[in-house]
Amino acid sequence: MSIDPLAIPDSAVQHTSNLGLQSFFNSFSMETKDCRVSQQHLYIPLGEQQLALPLSYVSTLGRHRYQGDIYLINHVKTNDEYQVDSNINNANKIDFSRAVSLLVSHYYPNIDSKTHDRFFNRVGESTRYINQALLALEQRSQLGLSADNFIQSEQSLVGGHSMHPAPKSCEPLTEEQQYAYLPEYAESFAIEWFAIHPNYIASQTKTPQLLHTFKALLQNNLYLDGKTTNNIPTLIQQGWLALPMHPLQAKEWRENIKKHGLYEYVVDCQLSTHGWTATSSTRAIYHPKLAWMLKVSLPVKLTNSLRLLSEKEAKRGVQFSQILQTAAGQEMQQRMPNTKLIQEPIWASVKDSNGQCLDLPLVCLRENIFYHFQAPLKSQPQSNTHLLATANQNINDESQIGQWVKSYAQENQLSLEVAARQWLNQFMNKVIHPLCIARSDYGIILLAHQQNILLDIEDNLPVGMKYRDCQGIALTDIALQRFSTLFDDQDPEYYVQQDNVDPYLSYYLIGNSLLNTIAAISADTQVDECSLWSVCQHAFSQWRQAQPKDSGFYDYLLTSPTLNWKRNFFCFLSDFNEATLPDPSQIYCEIDNPFYESQPRARLYP
């Protein structure tokens, strides 16, 4: 592999948006102790030289915002203001592409040229995509965005993972496929249907219910397309399974079906139904007038993982639905009345000739909670649901969360500092606490990173949340006790020892969701991050004092000097498939814990 000379746009293009640059350098600086901040600049040593990046916002949590320029200067002491300023001038300005190459060569000298070039090209492709996606978003804004807040927010996450070197990497998609199927372009597309012989169906759902559910989905989709049941293929009418596939999934399946020898049992119906569009994850797709979303197996590598679903992941969704139906599950939901746990209770795939479930054709059905059965063809009431990752994203140095805090302050005649603390306190109670209750009192680990949290907003405040992604669920010993009637007959699909789970959970719920939210509020309001940490520290302390069944997570957050952090930069550079790593610990490191102090801070009342 060689470097694509156009992989990373030059400075004339790259500064359309700083989101790609921001995620690249923030992800790197979290994983090395060498980076330092001085005089509103981030400095990255490169031997006798160093990179200097002017910052528009300095984050104690490492979520900096960048002005967009990069300078290559001599390695001098950063506490000497005169020396630093004299080196930072236009003569020393370099492009993002050169900065990437210099950084990788210095910090990872042992990687081979193929790995270096692949990483370089992926970073470039991601950066180029972010710029194009931002232009598409601006064009949609001018034309008038959808009244559907849910999908509008899903398709506005143009920057992707905010702490990743190539957050919109999407191999091996062509530009045409990116435009057609990735969420940021908000395009509508058709899904494709296959008929599966009953003996070759892989699922946990009883066959009659499974056939009825998928056939009803096909029938309703045809109806919305203006077609009748006469368009339903004969095999499906005769009792074969109607299995939908994403166009990319179907394309890959057609190219691989020969090796499975299943021509007689998996029949391409040559039938498409329209009206689907991608959510922020790309592999979960949405139709506003149908009762199910689809979560599909995609042969595409997005950020760190090949997005193929597996049987074991799909089974977690079924087990989670079973848990919620138990008495203890009902009790848990009653304790969090403003939280909706979106279920994925049904899945289907194809068995090979040996009876093994195949990953590629696997499809999960996810509740479409934005669908209203009573009036599927009428305009839907506008939801106030927003993707947390999109709300935290800063475009033109401003985030949606920052706007909410400012509006809340203005409407209630509060200072920004008081408004910020009150907003965060509400976020802790309505968003973070329910997820902690699931962990501490029920042994359910919800890996709630900010792309799996949907905020419910009223009067500029968070009043509830929705959690999705049943594959990101694990169970501890407490779950085995609380849901013992369920586990008398089956094993947990993903069991973890409660002594080991807290650092892992903290990366998703704290590092990815809470700390990004704190930084977004602070950056937009100029309220000191330390002031906001106190709100969180007090909440964790209160929840621990309430004597949960297992206080381990709160203990970890309040007494550990460090938190677990995923090395997204290293993982992506090394080309690991995170989903199949035998030892995930190798991609984690430790970062300072902002909620730890030997002497607790005095409370700053929100």
Coordinates of C-alpha atoms in Angstrom, one line a residue:
M1 CA 0.0 0.0 0.0
S2 CA 1.2 3.5 -0.8
I3 CA 0.1 6.9 0.5
D4 CA -2.7 8.5 -1.5
P5 CA -1.3 12.0 -2.2
L6 CA -4.8 13.4 -1.9
A7 CA -5.6 11.4 1.3
I8 CA -5.5 14.4 3.7
P9 CA -6.7 17.6 2.2
D10 CA -4.3 20.6 2.3
S11 CA -5.0 23.5 4.6
A12 CA -7.2 25.3 2.0
V13 CA -9.7 22.5 2.3
Q14 CA -9.2 20.9 5.7
H15 CA -10.2 24.0 7.6
T16 CA -13.7 23.7 6.3
S17 CA -14.1 22.1 9.7
N18 CA -11.8 21.5 12.6
L19 CA -13.7 18.4 13.8
G20 CA -11.3 15.9 12.1
L21 CA -8.3 17.7 13.4
Q22 CA -9.8 18.0 16.9
S23 CA -10.7 14.3 17.2
F24 CA -7.3 13.2 15.9
F25 CA -5.2 15.3 18.3
N26 CA -7.5 14.9 21.3
S27 CA -7.4 11.1 20.9
F28 CA -3.6 11.1 20.6
S29 CA -3.0 13.4 23.5
M30 CA -5.2 11.3 25.9
E31 CA -2.9 8.3 25.3
T32 CA 0.5 9.9 25.9
K33 CA 2.0 11.8 28.8
D34 CA 4.3 13.8 26.5
C35 CA 1.7 16.3 25.3
R36 CA 1.4 19.5 27.3
V37 CA -0.7 22.6 27.2
S38 CA 0.8 26.1 27.7
Q39 CA -0.3 29.6 26.8
Q40 CA -3.4 28.4 24.9
H41 CA -1.4 25.9 22.8
L42 CA -1.1 22.1 22.7
Y43 CA 2.6 21.0 22.3
I44 CA 3.5 17.6 21.0
P45 CA 7.3 16.9 21.2
L46 CA 9.0 15.4 18.2
G47 CA 12.6 15.1 19.3
E48 CA 14.4 18.4 18.6
Q49 CA 11.2 19.8 17.2
Q50 CA 7.6 19.9 18.3
L51 CA 4.1 20.5 17.0
A52 CA 2.3 23.6 18.3
L53 CA -1.5 23.8 17.9
P54 CA -3.3 27.0 19.0
L55 CA -6.4 26.2 21.0
S56 CA -9.7 28.1 21.1
Y57 CA -10.6 26.3 24.3
V58 CA -8.3 24.5 26.8
S59 CA -10.0 21.5 28.5
T60 CA -8.6 20.1 31.7
L61 CA -10.3 16.9 30.6
G62 CA -8.4 16.9 27.3
R63 CA -11.4 17.8 25.2
H64 CA -9.7 20.8 23.6
R65 CA -11.0 22.9 20.7
Y66 CA -8.6 24.0 18.0
Q67 CA -8.2 27.1 16.0
G68 CA -7.1 24.9 13.0
D69 CA -3.5 26.0 12.4
I70 CA -0.5 23.7 13.1
Y71 CA 3.1 24.8 13.5
L72 CA 6.4 22.9 13.4
I73 CA 8.8 24.7 15.7
N74 CA 12.0 24.0 17.6
H75 CA 11.6 22.1 20.9
V76 CA 12.0 25.0 23.4
K77 CA 10.7 25.4 26.9
T78 CA 7.0 26.2 26.8
N79 CA 7.2 28.3 29.9
D80 CA 9.3 30.9 28.1
E81 CA 6.6 33.0 26.4
Y82 CA 9.0 35.0 24.2
Q83 CA 10.7 31.9 22.8
V84 CA 7.4 30.2 22.0
D85 CA 5.8 33.2 20.4
S86 CA 8.8 33.9 18.3
N87 CA 8.7 30.4 16.8
I88 CA 5.0 30.4 16.0
N89 CA 4.7 32.3 12.7
N90 CA 3.5 31.6 9.2
A91 CA 6.9 30.4 8.1
N92 CA 6.6 27.4 10.4
K93 CA 3.0 26.6 9.5
I94 CA 2.4 23.0 8.2
D95 CA -0.5 21.1 6.8
F96 CA -2.4 18.4 8.7
S97 CA -1.1 15.7 6.4
R98 CA 2.6 16.5 7.3
A99 CA 1.7 16.8 11.0
V100 CA 0.1 13.3 10.9
S101 CA 3.1 11.8 9.2
L102 CA 5.6 13.4 11.6
L103 CA 3.7 12.3 14.7
V104 CA 3.3 8.7 13.6
S105 CA 6.9 8.4 12.5
H106 CA 8.1 9.8 15.8
Y107 CA 5.9 7.9 18.3
Y108 CA 5.5 4.7 16.4
P109 CA 8.9 4.2 14.7
N110 CA 8.5 0.4 14.5
I111 CA 5.4 0.1 12.4
D112 CA 6.0 -1.0 8.8
S113 CA 5.3 1.2 5.8
K114 CA 2.1 -0.6 4.9
T115 CA 0.6 0.1 8.3
H116 CA 1.8 3.7 8.2
D117 CA 0.3 4.3 4.8
R118 CA -3.0 2.6 5.6
F119 CA -3.4 4.7 8.7
F120 CA -2.5 7.9 6.8
N121 CA -5.0 7.2 4.1
R122 CA -7.8 6.3 6.5
V123 CA -7.2 9.5 8.5
G124 CA -7.3 11.5 5.3
E125 CA -10.5 9.8 4.0
S126 CA -12.2 10.4 7.4
T127 CA -11.2 14.1 7.4
R128 CA -12.4 14.6 3.8
Y129 CA -15.7 12.9 4.6
I130 CA -16.3 15.1 7.6
N131 CA -15.8 18.2 5.5
Q132 CA -18.2 16.9 2.8
A133 CA -20.8 15.8 5.4
L134 CA -20.7 19.2 7.1
L135 CA -21.4 20.8 3.7
A136 CA -24.3 18.4 3.2
L137 CA -25.7 19.3 6.7
E138 CA -25.4 23.1 5.9
Q139 CA -27.3 22.6 2.7
R140 CA -30.1 20.6 4.4
S141 CA -30.3 23.4 7.0
Q142 CA -30.8 26.0 4.3
L143 CA -33.5 23.8 2.7
G144 CA -35.2 23.2 6.1
L145 CA -34.5 20.2 8.2
S146 CA -36.9 17.3 8.9
A147 CA -39.5 17.9 11.6
D148 CA -38.4 14.5 13.0
N149 CA -36.0 15.6 15.7
F150 CA -34.8 12.0 16.3
I151 CA -33.5 11.3 12.8
Q152 CA -32.4 14.9 12.3
S153 CA -30.1 14.6 15.4
E154 CA -29.0 11.1 14.3
Q155 CA -27.9 12.4 10.9
S156 CA -26.2 15.5 12.2
L157 CA -23.3 13.7 13.9
V158 CA -20.9 14.8 11.1
G159 CA -17.8 14.5 13.3
G160 CA -18.5 11.0 14.5
H161 CA -16.5 9.7 17.5
S162 CA -15.0 12.8 19.1
M163 CA -12.0 11.0 20.6
H164 CA -10.8 8.9 17.6
P165 CA -8.1 9.6 15.0
A166 CA -10.4 8.8 12.0
P167 CA -13.9 9.0 13.4
K168 CA -15.6 8.7 10.0
S169 CA -13.4 6.0 8.5
C170 CA -15.7 3.6 6.6
E171 CA -13.8 1.1 4.6
P172 CA -14.3 -0.2 1.9
L173 CA -17.2 2.0 0.8
T174 CA -16.9 4.0 -2.4
E175 CA -17.9 7.7 -2.4
E176 CA -21.2 6.7 -4.2
Q177 CA -21.9 4.1 -1.4
Q178 CA -21.1 6.7 1.3
Y179 CA -23.5 9.1 -0.2
A180 CA -26.3 6.5 -0.5
Y181 CA -26.0 4.7 2.8
L182 CA -24.2 6.8 5.5
P183 CA -26.3 8.9 7.8
E184 CA -24.8 12.3 7.2
Y185 CA -26.2 12.6 3.7
A186 CA -29.8 11.8 5.0
E187 CA -30.5 9.7 1.9
S188 CA -33.4 7.3 1.7
F189 CA -32.9 3.8 0.2
A190 CA -34.6 0.5 -0.3
I191 CA -34.0 -2.7 1.6
E192 CA -33.9 -6.0 -0.2
W193 CA -35.8 -9.2 0.6
F194 CA -34.8 -12.9 0.6
A195 CA -36.9 -16.0 1.3
I196 CA -35.4 -18.5 3.7
H197 CA -36.5 -22.1 3.9
P198 CA -37.8 -22.9 7.5
N199 CA -35.1 -25.6 8.0
Y200 CA -32.4 -23.0 7.4
I201 CA -33.7 -20.2 9.7
A202 CA -31.5 -19.3 12.7
S203 CA -33.4 -17.5 15.5
Q204 CA -34.6 -17.8 19.1
T205 CA -38.2 -16.8 18.3
K206 CA -40.8 -19.5 17.7
T207 CA -41.2 -20.1 14.0
P208 CA -44.9 -19.0 13.6
Q209 CA -44.3 -15.7 15.5
L210 CA -41.0 -15.1 13.6
L211 CA -42.7 -15.7 10.2
H212 CA -45.6 -13.5 11.1
T213 CA -43.5 -10.6 12.4
F214 CA -41.2 -10.4 9.4
K215 CA -44.1 -11.0 6.9
A216 CA -46.0 -8.2 8.5
L217 CA -43.0 -5.9 8.2
L218 CA -42.8 -6.7 4.5
Q219 CA -46.5 -6.3 4.0
N220 CA -46.6 -2.9 5.7
N221 CA -43.6 -1.6 3.8
L222 CA -45.2 -2.7 0.5
Y223 CA -48.4 -0.9 1.5
L224 CA -46.4 2.3 2.2
D225 CA -44.8 1.9 -1.2
G226 CA -48.3 1.8 -2.8
K227 CA -48.2 -2.0 -3.5
T228 CA -50.5 -4.8 -2.4
T229 CA -50.0 -8.2 -0.8
N230 CA -50.0 -9.6 -4.4
N231 CA -46.4 -8.5 -4.5
I232 CA -45.4 -10.8 -1.6
P233 CA -43.4 -13.7 -3.2
T234 CA -45.1 -17.1 -3.4
L235 CA -42.4 -18.8 -1.2
I236 CA -43.1 -16.4 1.6
Q237 CA -46.8 -16.9 1.3
Q238 CA -46.1 -20.7 1.6
G239 CA -44.3 -20.3 4.9
W240 CA -40.7 -19.3 4.1
L241 CA -39.2 -16.5 6.2
A242 CA -39.2 -13.0 4.6
L243 CA -35.7 -11.8 5.6
P244 CA -34.8 -8.1 4.8
M245 CA -31.2 -7.0 4.1
H246 CA -29.5 -3.7 3.9
P247 CA -28.3 -3.1 0.2
L248 CA -24.6 -3.5 1.2
Q249 CA -25.4 -6.6 3.2
A250 CA -27.4 -8.1 0.2
K251 CA -24.6 -7.3 -2.2
E252 CA -22.0 -9.1 -0.1
W253 CA -24.4 -12.0 0.4
R254 CA -24.9 -12.5 -3.3
E255 CA -21.2 -12.5 -3.8
N256 CA -20.7 -15.1 -1.1
I257 CA -23.7 -17.4 -1.4
K258 CA -22.0 -19.8 -3.7
K259 CA -19.5 -20.9 -1.1
H260 CA -22.3 -21.7 1.3
G261 CA -24.2 -23.9 -1.2
L262 CA -27.6 -22.5 -0.2
Y263 CA -29.1 -21.6 -3.5
E264 CA -32.1 -23.8 -3.0
Y265 CA -32.8 -22.6 0.5
V266 CA -32.1 -18.9 0.4
V267 CA -33.9 -17.4 -2.5
D268 CA -33.3 -13.8 -3.7
C269 CA -36.8 -12.4 -4.1
Q270 CA -35.7 -9.6 -6.4
L271 CA -37.9 -7.4 -4.3
S272 CA -37.1 -4.0 -2.7
T273 CA -39.1 -1.8 -0.3
H274 CA -38.4 1.8 0.1
G275 CA -38.3 4.6 2.7
W276 CA -35.3 3.5 4.9
T277 CA -32.6 5.8 6.1
A278 CA -29.5 5.4 8.3
T279 CA -29.2 6.4 12.0
S280 CA -25.8 7.5 13.4
S281 CA -24.4 4.0 13.7
T282 CA -25.0 3.3 9.9
R283 CA -26.0 -0.3 10.6
A284 CA -29.2 0.6 12.4
I285 CA -31.7 1.8 9.9
Y286 CA -35.0 3.6 10.4
H287 CA -38.4 4.0 8.6
P288 CA -40.6 6.6 10.3
K289 CA -43.8 4.8 9.5
L290 CA -42.9 1.2 10.5
A291 CA -42.9 -0.4 13.9
W292 CA -39.4 -1.8 13.8
M293 CA -36.0 -0.4 13.1
L294 CA -33.5 -2.9 11.6
K295 CA -30.0 -3.5 13.0
V296 CA -28.1 -5.3 10.3
S297 CA -24.8 -7.0 9.8
L298 CA -22.6 -4.8 7.7
P299 CA -19.3 -5.9 6.0
V300 CA -17.9 -2.4 6.7
K301 CA -15.2 -1.3 9.1
L302 CA -16.4 1.8 11.0
T303 CA -13.8 3.2 13.4
N304 CA -12.3 0.2 15.3
S305 CA -14.7 -2.6 14.3
L306 CA -16.0 -4.6 11.4
R307 CA -19.7 -4.2 11.9
L308 CA -20.8 -7.8 11.5
L309 CA -23.3 -8.9 14.0
S310 CA -22.9 -12.3 15.6
E311 CA -25.4 -14.8 17.1
K312 CA -24.0 -14.3 20.6
E313 CA -24.6 -10.5 20.3
A314 CA -28.1 -11.0 19.0
K315 CA -28.9 -13.3 21.9
R316 CA -28.1 -10.6 24.4
G317 CA -30.9 -8.5 23.0
V318 CA -33.4 -11.4 23.5
Q319 CA -32.2 -12.1 27.0
F320 CA -32.4 -8.4 27.9
S321 CA -36.1 -8.4 26.9
Q322 CA -36.7 -11.4 29.0
I323 CA -35.0 -9.7 32.0
L324 CA -37.3 -6.7 31.6
Q325 CA -40.3 -8.9 31.7
T326 CA -39.5 -10.4 35.1
A327 CA -40.8 -9.0 38.4
A328 CA -37.3 -7.5 39.2
G329 CA -37.1 -6.1 35.7
Q330 CA -40.4 -4.4 36.1
E331 CA -39.3 -3.0 39.4
M332 CA -36.2 -1.6 37.9
Q333 CA -38.2 0.2 35.2
Q334 CA -40.5 1.6 37.8
R335 CA -37.5 3.1 39.6
M336 CA -36.5 5.0 36.4
P337 CA -39.8 6.3 35.0
N338 CA -38.1 8.8 32.7
T339 CA -35.9 6.1 31.1
K340 CA -36.8 4.0 28.1
L341 CA -34.7 0.9 27.4
I342 CA -35.1 0.2 23.7
Q343 CA -35.4 -3.5 23.1
E344 CA -34.2 -5.8 20.3
P345 CA -36.3 -8.9 21.1
I346 CA -36.3 -10.7 17.7
W347 CA -33.5 -11.6 15.3
A348 CA -33.1 -13.9 12.4
S349 CA -30.3 -15.2 10.2
V350 CA -29.4 -18.2 7.9
K351 CA -28.0 -21.5 9.0
D352 CA -25.2 -23.0 6.9
S353 CA -25.2 -26.7 5.9
N354 CA -23.8 -27.6 9.3
G355 CA -26.5 -25.9 11.2
Q356 CA -24.3 -22.9 12.2
C357 CA -25.7 -19.4 12.3
L358 CA -24.1 -17.2 9.7
D359 CA -23.1 -13.6 10.7
L360 CA -23.5 -11.8 7.4
P361 CA -27.2 -12.2 6.8
L362 CA -28.2 -11.6 10.5
V363 CA -30.8 -8.9 11.2
C364 CA -32.1 -7.7 14.5
L365 CA -35.5 -6.0 15.0
R366 CA -35.3 -3.0 17.3
E367 CA -38.3 -1.2 18.7
N368 CA -39.2 1.9 16.7
I369 CA -40.5 3.9 19.7
F370 CA -41.1 6.9 17.5
Y371 CA -43.7 5.0 15.5
H372 CA -47.3 5.6 16.4
F373 CA -49.5 2.6 15.5
Q374 CA -52.7 4.5 15.6
A375 CA -51.8 6.7 12.7
P376 CA -48.9 5.2 10.7
L377 CA -49.7 7.3 7.6
K378 CA -50.2 10.6 9.3
S379 CA -47.5 13.1 10.3
Q380 CA -45.9 12.1 13.5
P381 CA -45.8 14.4 16.6
Q382 CA -42.4 16.1 16.8
S383 CA -40.2 14.4 19.4
N384 CA -37.8 16.3 21.7
T385 CA -35.3 13.5 21.5
H386 CA -31.7 14.3 20.7
L387 CA -28.6 12.1 20.3
L388 CA -26.2 13.0 23.1
A389 CA -23.1 12.7 20.8
T390 CA -24.7 15.2 18.4
A391 CA -25.7 17.6 21.2
N392 CA -22.1 17.6 22.5
Q393 CA -20.6 18.1 19.0
N394 CA -19.1 21.6 18.4
I395 CA -19.6 23.1 15.0
N396 CA -18.2 26.6 14.7
D397 CA -17.1 26.4 18.3
E398 CA -20.7 25.9 19.7
S399 CA -22.6 22.9 20.8
Q400 CA -26.3 22.2 21.2
I401 CA -25.9 21.5 24.9
G402 CA -24.2 24.9 25.3
Q403 CA -27.1 26.5 23.6
W404 CA -29.6 24.8 25.9
V405 CA -27.7 25.9 29.0
K406 CA -27.5 29.5 27.7
S407 CA -31.2 29.5 26.9
Y408 CA -32.1 28.0 30.3
A409 CA -30.0 30.7 32.0
Q410 CA -31.7 33.5 30.0
E411 CA -35.2 32.2 30.5
N412 CA -34.7 31.8 34.3
Q413 CA -32.5 34.9 34.8
L414 CA -29.6 32.9 36.1
S415 CA -25.9 33.4 35.8
L416 CA -24.3 31.0 33.4
E417 CA -22.4 29.3 36.2
V418 CA -25.6 28.6 38.2
A419 CA -27.4 27.5 35.1
A420 CA -24.6 25.2 34.1
R421 CA -24.5 23.5 37.5
Q422 CA -28.3 23.1 37.5
W423 CA -28.3 21.7 34.0
L424 CA -25.6 19.2 34.9
N425 CA -27.3 18.2 38.1
Q426 CA -30.5 17.4 36.1
F427 CA -28.4 15.4 33.6
M428 CA -26.9 13.4 36.5
N429 CA -30.3 12.6 37.9
K430 CA -32.2 11.9 34.7
V431 CA -29.5 10.3 32.6
I432 CA -26.5 9.0 34.6
H433 CA -28.3 7.8 37.7
P434 CA -30.7 5.3 35.9
L435 CA -27.7 3.7 34.3
C436 CA -25.9 3.5 37.7
I437 CA -29.0 2.0 39.3
A438 CA -29.0 -0.8 36.6
R439 CA -25.4 -1.5 37.5
S440 CA -25.5 -1.2 41.3
D441 CA -28.9 -2.7 42.2
Y442 CA -29.6 -5.1 39.3
G443 CA -26.2 -6.1 38.0
I444 CA -27.0 -4.9 34.4
I445 CA -24.1 -3.2 32.7
L446 CA -25.2 -0.8 30.0
L447 CA -22.2 0.4 28.0
A448 CA -23.8 3.8 27.5
H449 CA -21.4 5.8 25.4
Q450 CA -22.8 9.1 24.1
Q451 CA -23.9 7.5 20.8
N452 CA -26.2 5.1 22.6
I453 CA -27.9 7.8 24.8
L454 CA -30.9 9.8 23.5
L455 CA -31.8 12.8 25.5
D456 CA -35.4 13.9 26.1
I457 CA -35.3 17.7 26.4
E458 CA -38.1 20.0 27.7
D459 CA -37.7 23.7 28.4
N460 CA -34.0 23.3 27.6
L461 CA -33.4 20.8 30.4
P462 CA -32.9 17.0 30.2
V463 CA -36.0 15.3 31.6
G464 CA -35.3 11.7 30.6
M465 CA -33.3 9.4 28.3
K466 CA -33.6 6.5 26.0
Y467 CA -30.9 3.8 25.9
R468 CA -30.2 1.6 22.9
D469 CA -27.9 -1.1 21.8
C470 CA -28.7 -4.4 23.5
Q471 CA -25.4 -5.9 22.3
G472 CA -23.6 -3.6 24.7
I473 CA -25.1 -5.3 27.8
A474 CA -23.3 -7.5 30.4
L475 CA -24.5 -9.1 33.6
T476 CA -22.8 -9.5 37.0
D477 CA -23.4 -11.8 40.0
I478 CA -26.1 -9.4 41.2
A479 CA -28.1 -10.0 38.0
L480 CA -27.9 -13.7 38.5
Q481 CA -29.4 -13.3 41.9
R482 CA -32.0 -10.7 41.0
F483 CA -33.2 -12.6 38.0
S484 CA -32.6 -16.1 39.4
T485 CA -35.9 -17.5 38.0
L486 CA -34.7 -16.6 34.5
F487 CA -31.2 -18.1 34.9
D488 CA -32.4 -21.4 36.4
D489 CA -33.0 -22.4 32.7
Q490 CA -30.3 -20.5 30.8
D491 CA -26.8 -19.0 31.2
P492 CA -26.1 -15.3 31.0
E493 CA -25.1 -14.4 27.4
Y494 CA -22.4 -12.0 28.6
Y495 CA -21.3 -12.5 32.2
V496 CA -18.6 -10.4 33.9
Q497 CA -17.3 -10.5 37.4
Q498 CA -18.5 -7.4 39.2
D499 CA -15.0 -6.8 40.6
N500 CA -13.6 -6.3 37.1
V501 CA -16.4 -4.5 35.4
D502 CA -16.2 -0.9 36.8
P503 CA -13.1 0.3 35.0
Y504 CA -14.7 -1.0 31.7
L505 CA -18.0 0.6 32.4
S506 CA -16.4 3.9 33.4
Y507 CA -14.9 4.3 29.9
Y508 CA -18.3 4.3 28.2
L509 CA -20.6 6.0 30.8
I510 CA -18.1 8.4 32.3
G511 CA -15.2 8.9 29.9
N512 CA -17.2 8.9 26.8
S513 CA -20.6 10.3 27.9
L514 CA -20.2 12.4 31.1
L515 CA -16.8 13.9 30.6
N516 CA -17.7 15.0 27.0
T517 CA -20.8 16.6 28.3
I518 CA -19.0 18.5 31.0
A519 CA -16.4 19.7 28.5
A520 CA -19.1 20.9 26.1
I521 CA -20.9 22.9 28.8
S522 CA -17.7 24.4 30.0
A523 CA -16.4 25.3 26.6
D524 CA -19.6 27.1 25.6
T525 CA -20.3 28.9 28.9
Q526 CA -16.7 29.4 30.2
V527 CA -17.7 27.8 33.5
D528 CA -14.7 26.1 34.9
E529 CA -14.7 22.4 34.5
C530 CA -13.6 21.9 38.1
S531 CA -16.7 23.6 39.2
L532 CA -18.8 21.1 37.3
W533 CA -16.8 18.1 38.6
S534 CA -18.1 19.0 42.0
V535 CA -21.7 18.5 41.0
C536 CA -20.9 15.0 39.8
Q537 CA -18.8 14.1 42.8
H538 CA -21.6 15.1 45.1
A539 CA -24.1 13.0 43.1
F540 CA -21.9 9.9 43.2
S541 CA -21.4 10.4 46.9
Q542 CA -25.1 10.7 47.5
W543 CA -25.9 7.6 45.5
R544 CA -23.3 5.6 47.3
Q545 CA -24.7 6.7 50.7
A546 CA -28.2 5.4 49.6
Q547 CA -26.8 1.9 50.2
P548 CA -27.1 0.2 46.9
K549 CA -26.7 -3.6 46.7
D550 CA -23.3 -3.1 45.2
S551 CA -21.5 0.3 45.7
G552 CA -18.4 -0.8 43.8
F553 CA -19.0 1.5 40.8
Y554 CA -19.4 4.6 43.1
D555 CA -16.4 3.5 45.1
Y556 CA -14.3 3.3 42.0
L557 CA -15.4 6.7 40.7
L558 CA -14.7 8.4 44.1
T559 CA -11.6 6.6 45.3
S560 CA -9.6 5.5 42.3
P561 CA -6.9 8.1 41.3
T562 CA -7.3 7.0 37.7
L563 CA -10.0 5.9 35.2
N564 CA -9.9 3.4 32.4
W565 CA -9.5 4.9 28.9
K566 CA -9.7 3.1 25.6
R567 CA -6.6 3.8 23.4
N568 CA -8.6 4.5 20.2
F569 CA -5.6 6.0 18.5
F570 CA -3.4 2.9 19.2
C571 CA -6.2 0.5 18.4
F572 CA -6.9 2.1 15.0
L573 CA -3.3 2.5 14.1
S574 CA -2.6 -1.1 14.9
D575 CA -5.6 -2.1 12.7
F576 CA -7.2 -4.2 15.5
N577 CA -10.8 -5.4 15.1
E578 CA -11.9 -4.4 18.5
A579 CA -15.0 -6.7 18.3
T580 CA -12.9 -9.8 18.1
L581 CA -9.8 -9.0 20.3
P582 CA -9.0 -12.0 22.6
D583 CA -7.6 -9.6 25.2
P584 CA -9.3 -6.2 25.1
S585 CA -7.1 -4.9 28.0
Q586 CA -4.2 -4.2 25.6
I587 CA -6.2 -1.3 24.1
Y588 CA -6.8 0.4 27.5
C589 CA -4.7 2.9 29.5
E590 CA -5.3 5.0 32.6
I591 CA -6.2 8.7 32.8
D592 CA -6.5 11.0 35.8
N593 CA -9.9 10.7 37.6
P594 CA -11.4 14.2 38.0
F595 CA -13.8 12.9 40.7
Y596 CA -11.0 11.6 43.0
E597 CA -9.6 13.6 45.8
S598 CA -8.2 12.5 49.2
Q599 CA -10.0 15.5 50.6
P600 CA -13.5 15.8 49.0
R601 CA -14.3 19.2 47.5
A602 CA -16.8 21.4 49.2
R603 CA -20.1 21.1 47.5
L604 CA -21.0 23.8 44.9
Y605 CA -24.8 23.7 45.1
P606 CA -26.4 23.7 41.7

